[in-house]
PDB file of C-alpha atoms in Angstrom:
ATOM      1  CA  MET A   1     -16.677  -9.480  21.785  1.00  0.00           C
ATOM      2  CA  LEU A   2     -14.829  -8.606  18.536  1.00  0.00           C
ATOM      3  CA  LYS A   3     -16.336  -5.666  16.625  1.00  0.00           C
ATOM      4  CA  GLU A   4     -15.483  -4.948  13.027  1.00  0.00           C
ATOM      5  CA  TRP A   5     -15.956  -2.275  10.855  1.00  0.00           C
ATOM      6  CA  THR A   6     -15.381  -1.914   6.930  1.00  0.00           C
ATOM      7  CA  ARG A   7     -15.595   1.078   4.416  1.00  0.00           C
ATOM      8  CA  GLU A   8     -14.715   1.413   0.866  1.00  0.00           C
ATOM      9  CA  ILE A   9     -14.216   4.833  -0.923  1.00  0.00           C
ATOM     10  CA  GLU A  10     -13.012   5.832  -4.288  1.00  0.00           C
ATOM     11  CA  ILE A  11     -10.165   8.062  -4.307  1.00  0.00           C
ATOM     12  CA  ASP A  12      -9.464  10.567  -7.415  1.00  0.00           C
ATOM     13  CA  ALA A  13      -5.666  10.227  -6.900  1.00  0.00           C
ATOM     14  CA  PRO A  14      -3.145   7.582  -8.027  1.00  0.00           C
ATOM     15  CA  ILE A  15      -2.312   4.696  -5.665  1.00  0.00           C
ATOM     16  CA  ASP A  16       1.032   5.755  -4.673  1.00  0.00           C
ATOM     17  CA  TYR A  17      -0.358   9.150  -3.376  1.00  0.00           C
ATOM     18  CA  VAL A  18      -2.836   7.247  -0.833  1.00  0.00           C
ATOM     19  CA  TRP A  19       0.105   4.669  -0.105  1.00  0.00           C
ATOM     20  CA  ASP A  20       2.487   7.512   0.932  1.00  0.00           C
ATOM     21  CA  LEU A  21      -0.044   8.606   3.587  1.00  0.00           C
ATOM     22  CA  LEU A  22      -0.129   5.242   5.030  1.00  0.00           C
ATOM     23  CA  GLU A  23       3.316   4.044   4.708  1.00  0.00           C
ATOM     24  CA  GLY A  24       5.224   7.302   4.177  1.00  0.00           C
ATOM     25  CA  PRO A  25       7.328   9.517   6.539  1.00  0.00           C
ATOM     26  CA  LEU A  26       5.632  10.603   9.895  1.00  0.00           C
ATOM     27  CA  GLU A  27       4.826  14.072   8.316  1.00  0.00           C
ATOM     28  CA  LYS A  28       2.557  12.312   5.594  1.00  0.00           C
ATOM     29  CA  MET A  29       0.978  10.186   8.163  1.00  0.00           C
ATOM     30  CA  GLN A  30      -0.007  13.009  10.372  1.00  0.00           C
ATOM     31  CA  LYS A  31      -2.015  14.399   7.512  1.00  0.00           C
ATOM     32  CA  ILE A  32      -4.571  11.455   8.072  1.00  0.00           C
ATOM     33  CA  MET A  33      -3.590  10.684  11.747  1.00  0.00           C
ATOM     34  CA  PRO A  34      -2.999  14.028  13.354  1.00  0.00           C
ATOM     35  CA  GLN A  35      -2.773  12.581  16.748  1.00  0.00           C
ATOM     36  CA  VAL A  36       0.152  10.258  15.998  1.00  0.00           C
ATOM     37  CA  VAL A  37       2.976  12.320  17.409  1.00  0.00           C
ATOM     38  CA  ASP A  38       5.669   9.822  16.844  1.00  0.00           C
ATOM     39  CA  HIS A  39       6.459   6.731  14.826  1.00  0.00           C
ATOM     40  CA  GLN A  40       9.850   5.180  15.320  1.00  0.00           C
ATOM     41  CA  PRO A  41      11.015   1.636  14.155  1.00  0.00           C
ATOM     42  CA  VAL A  42      11.795  -0.709  16.974  1.00  0.00           C
ATOM     43  CA  LYS A  43      12.456  -3.800  14.578  1.00  0.00           C
ATOM     44  CA  LEU A  44      12.510  -4.013  11.028  1.00  0.00           C
ATOM     45  CA  THR A  45      12.248  -6.988   9.061  1.00  0.00           C
ATOM     46  CA  GLU A  46      13.039  -7.385   5.215  1.00  0.00           C
ATOM     47  CA  GLU A  47       9.570  -8.463   4.194  1.00  0.00           C
ATOM     48  CA  SER A  48       7.811  -5.852   6.530  1.00  0.00           C
ATOM     49  CA  VAL A  49       5.636  -8.405   8.286  1.00  0.00           C
ATOM     50  CA  GLY A  50       6.881  -8.739  11.871  1.00  0.00           C
ATOM     51  CA  SER A  51       8.130  -5.251  11.688  1.00  0.00           C
ATOM     52  CA  ILE A  52       7.334  -3.287  15.075  1.00  0.00           C
ATOM     53  CA  TYR A  53       7.182   0.595  15.524  1.00  0.00           C
ATOM     54  CA  ARG A  54       6.801   2.460  18.743  1.00  0.00           C
ATOM     55  CA  GLN A  55       4.084   5.039  18.184  1.00  0.00           C
ATOM     56  CA  LYS A  56       2.814   7.689  20.552  1.00  0.00           C
ATOM     57  CA  TYR A  57      -0.578   9.135  20.077  1.00  0.00           C
ATOM     58  CA  LYS A  58      -1.907  12.381  21.723  1.00  0.00           C
ATOM     59  CA  GLU A  59      -5.483  12.101  23.449  1.00  0.00           C
ATOM     60  CA  GLY A  60      -6.152  15.412  24.868  1.00  0.00           C
ATOM     61  CA  LYS A  61      -3.225  16.136  26.868  1.00  0.00           C
ATOM     62  CA  ARG A  62      -2.130  12.724  27.612  1.00  0.00           C
ATOM     63  CA  ILE A  63       0.254  10.695  25.288  1.00  0.00           C
ATOM     64  CA  GLU A  64      -0.327   7.063  25.136  1.00  0.00           C
ATOM     65  CA  GLU A  65       2.737   4.889  23.870  1.00  0.00           C
ATOM     66  CA  TYR A  66       2.411   1.513  22.127  1.00  0.00           C
ATOM     67  CA  ASP A  67       3.889  -0.951  19.915  1.00  0.00           C
ATOM     68  CA  VAL A  68       2.269  -1.369  16.405  1.00  0.00           C
ATOM     69  CA  GLU A  69       3.211  -4.579  14.491  1.00  0.00           C
ATOM     70  CA  THR A  70       2.886  -5.102  10.866  1.00  0.00           C
ATOM     71  CA  LEU A  71       0.800  -8.214  10.315  1.00  0.00           C
ATOM     72  CA  ASP A  72       0.419  -8.370   6.720  1.00  0.00           C
ATOM     73  CA  TYR A  73       2.125  -6.247   3.794  1.00  0.00           C
ATOM     74  CA  LEU A  74       1.822  -6.132   0.086  1.00  0.00           C
ATOM     75  CA  ASN A  75       3.103  -3.389  -2.123  1.00  0.00           C
ATOM     76  CA  THR A  76       2.944  -3.937  -5.995  1.00  0.00           C
ATOM     77  CA  PRO A  77       1.982  -1.261  -8.583  1.00  0.00           C
ATOM     78  CA  GLU A  78      -1.453  -2.227  -8.714  1.00  0.00           C
ATOM     79  CA  LYS A  79      -2.454  -3.445  -5.278  1.00  0.00           C
ATOM     80  CA  LYS A  80      -1.193  -2.622  -1.869  1.00  0.00           C
ATOM     81  CA  LYS A  81      -1.846  -3.909   1.461  1.00  0.00           C
ATOM     82  CA  LEU A  82      -0.888  -2.965   5.323  1.00  0.00           C
ATOM     83  CA  LYS A  83      -2.382  -4.726   8.096  1.00  0.00           C
ATOM     84  CA  VAL A  84      -1.149  -3.558  11.830  1.00  0.00           C
ATOM     85  CA  GLY A  85      -2.135  -4.504  15.159  1.00  0.00           C
ATOM     86  CA  PHE A  86      -1.614  -2.892  18.492  1.00  0.00           C
ATOM     87  CA  THR A  87      -3.183  -2.798  22.053  1.00  0.00           C
ATOM     88  CA  LEU A  88      -4.401   0.587  23.264  1.00  0.00           C
ATOM     89  CA  ALA A  89      -4.068   1.329  27.016  1.00  0.00           C
ATOM     90  CA  LYS A  90      -3.957  -2.292  27.898  1.00  0.00           C
ATOM     91  CA  MET A  91      -7.814  -2.182  27.171  1.00  0.00           C
ATOM     92  CA  PHE A  92      -8.372  -2.630  23.599  1.00  0.00           C
ATOM     93  CA  GLU A  93      -6.503  -4.933  21.040  1.00  0.00           C
ATOM     94  CA  ILE A  94      -6.941  -3.228  17.653  1.00  0.00           C
ATOM     95  CA  THR A  95      -6.143  -4.058  14.051  1.00  0.00           C
ATOM     96  CA  ALA A  96      -6.214  -1.772  11.049  1.00  0.00           C
ATOM     97  CA  LEU A  97      -6.096  -3.233   7.584  1.00  0.00           C
ATOM     98  CA  TYR A  98      -5.675  -0.938   4.562  1.00  0.00           C
ATOM     99  CA  GLU A  99      -6.381  -2.130   1.067  1.00  0.00           C
ATOM    100  CA  LEU A 100      -5.469  -0.049  -2.071  1.00  0.00           C
ATOM    101  CA  ASN A 101      -6.371  -1.249  -5.684  1.00  0.00           C
ATOM    102  CA  SER A 102      -5.479   0.950  -8.696  1.00  0.00           C
ATOM    103  CA  LEU A 103      -8.628   1.468 -10.800  1.00  0.00           C
ATOM    104  CA  ASN A 104      -6.743   3.536 -13.364  1.00  0.00           C
ATOM    105  CA  GLU A 105      -3.614   5.800 -13.100  1.00  0.00           C
ATOM    106  CA  ASN A 106      -5.596   8.452 -11.221  1.00  0.00           C
ATOM    107  CA  LYS A 107      -8.309   6.602  -9.483  1.00  0.00           C
ATOM    108  CA  THR A 108      -7.845   4.334  -6.316  1.00  0.00           C
ATOM    109  CA  LEU A 109     -10.017   2.066  -4.549  1.00  0.00           C
ATOM    110  CA  PHE A 110      -9.357   2.397  -0.678  1.00  0.00           C
ATOM    111  CA  LYS A 111     -10.743  -0.386   1.623  1.00  0.00           C
ATOM    112  CA  TYR A 112     -10.320   0.059   5.373  1.00  0.00           C
ATOM    113  CA  THR A 113     -11.173  -2.622   7.939  1.00  0.00           C
ATOM    114  CA  CYS A 114     -10.792  -2.017  11.567  1.00  0.00           C
ATOM    115  CA  THR A 115     -11.427  -4.433  14.354  1.00  0.00           C
ATOM    116  CA  ASN A 116     -11.604  -3.741  17.982  1.00  0.00           C
ATOM    117  CA  ARG A 117     -11.594  -6.445  20.879  1.00  0.00           C
ATOM    118  CA  PRO A 118     -12.114  -5.228  24.350  1.00  0.00           C
ATOM    119  CA  LEU A 119      -9.767  -6.684  26.875  1.00  0.00           C
ATOM    120  CA  LYS A 120     -11.687  -5.832  30.011  1.00  0.00           C
ATOM    121  CA  SER A 121     -15.206  -7.235  30.468  1.00  0.00           C
ATOM    122  CA  PHE A 122     -16.753  -3.924  31.443  1.00  0.00           C
ATOM    123  CA  LEU A 123     -15.802  -2.372  27.826  1.00  0.00           C
ATOM    124  CA  LYS A 124     -17.819  -5.114  26.065  1.00  0.00           C
ATOM    125  CA  LEU A 125     -21.095  -3.353  26.501  1.00  0.00           C
ATOM    126  CA  PHE A 126     -19.364   0.058  25.268  1.00  0.00           C
ATOM    127  CA  MET A 127     -18.273  -1.974  22.134  1.00  0.00           C
ATOM    128  CA  PHE A 128     -21.971  -3.096  21.608  1.00  0.00           C
ATOM    129  CA  PHE A 129     -23.002   0.507  21.204  1.00  0.00           C
ATOM    130  CA  ALA A 130     -19.845   1.736  19.178  1.00  0.00           C
ATOM    131  CA  SER A 131     -20.715   3.067  15.801  1.00  0.00           C
ATOM    132  CA  ASP A 132     -18.665   3.130  12.400  1.00  0.00           C
ATOM    133  CA  ARG A 133     -18.412   7.060  12.605  1.00  0.00           C
ATOM    134  CA  ILE A 134     -14.644   7.141  13.077  1.00  0.00           C
ATOM    135  CA  VAL A 135     -14.214   4.770  10.231  1.00  0.00           C
ATOM    136  CA  VAL A 136     -16.344   6.619   7.784  1.00  0.00           C
ATOM    137  CA  GLN A 137     -14.481   9.872   9.031  1.00  0.00           C
ATOM    138  CA  PHE A 138     -11.125   8.470   8.574  1.00  0.00           C
ATOM    139  CA  CYS A 139     -11.961   7.202   5.019  1.00  0.00           C
ATOM    140  CA  GLU A 140     -13.148  10.589   4.149  1.00  0.00           C
ATOM    141  CA  ARG A 141      -9.799  12.102   5.484  1.00  0.00           C
ATOM    142  CA  VAL A 142      -7.783   9.860   3.444  1.00  0.00           C
ATOM    143  CA  LYS A 143      -9.710  10.724   0.560  1.00  0.00           C
ATOM    144  CA  GLU A 144      -9.492  14.487   0.825  1.00  0.00           C
ATOM    145  CA  THR A 145      -5.960  14.405   1.920  1.00  0.00           C
ATOM    146  CA  ALA A 146      -4.885  12.239  -0.994  1.00  0.00           C
ATOM    147  CA  GLU A 147      -6.825  14.170  -3.437  1.00  0.00           C
ATOM    148  CA  ASP A 148      -5.479  17.359  -2.287  1.00  0.00           C
ATOM    149  CA  GLU A 149      -1.725  16.261  -2.329  1.00  0.00           C
ATOM    150  CA  PHE A 150      -2.316  14.875  -5.983  1.00  0.00           C
ATOM    151  CA  GLU A 151      -3.932  18.396  -6.931  1.00  0.00           C
ATOM    152  CA  ASN A 152      -1.139  20.230  -5.554  1.00  0.00           C
ATOM    153  CA  SER A 153       1.376  18.104  -7.251  1.00  0.00           C
ATOM    154  CA  LYS A 154      -0.088  18.952 -10.681  1.00  0.00           C
ATOM    155  CA  PHE A 155       0.713  22.700 -10.009  1.00  0.00           C
ATOM    156  CA  ILE A 156       4.212  21.797  -9.031  1.00  0.00           C
ATOM    157  CA  LEU A 157       4.900  19.882 -12.148  1.00  0.00           C
ATOM    158  CA  LYS A 158       3.751  22.567 -14.309  1.00  0.00           C
TER     159      LYS A 158
END
C-alpha cells in the first residue's frame, strides 16, 4: 500500500532562495528540516541522479542513519526539480519530490510530493489513517523560511 501526498504553495521569494534550502549546505537544509543533523556525500555523480548522501536524523534522543539517493534532478533558471528516495528504519520506503517553478523574479511555485510505502505488513493499517498534516506543515515552513531569507537579504543589500 503506497500512500502519496501532494501540496502546492506560492512563495514570495525568488526560485534560488527556495532551491538553496533544498539543495544548499546543511545549515540551510536544517532551517526547513531541523531534525537532519548530518548530510554527507557518499557517492556523487556528474548529473546528480544516482548520487547518494548519508543522512542522520534525530528523533527524540534517537538518531537514525540512512542513505538518501537522488532519483531525479533538474536545475534550470526557471524550473528546478529534486527527487530523493530512502528507507527509514527498515520500515518505510519514502520518496520526496520537490518541484520549483519561477512565476516571476520574486515569486516561486513550490510543489512537494511525498510517498510512503510501509515495508512491514503491520504498518499498512497505520498508513491508512495517516494524514497530510506533516506535508502541509513542511510546505508552510519552506514558504516562511524562504520568504524570511529573501526579506533579510534585502536589508543586507541596502
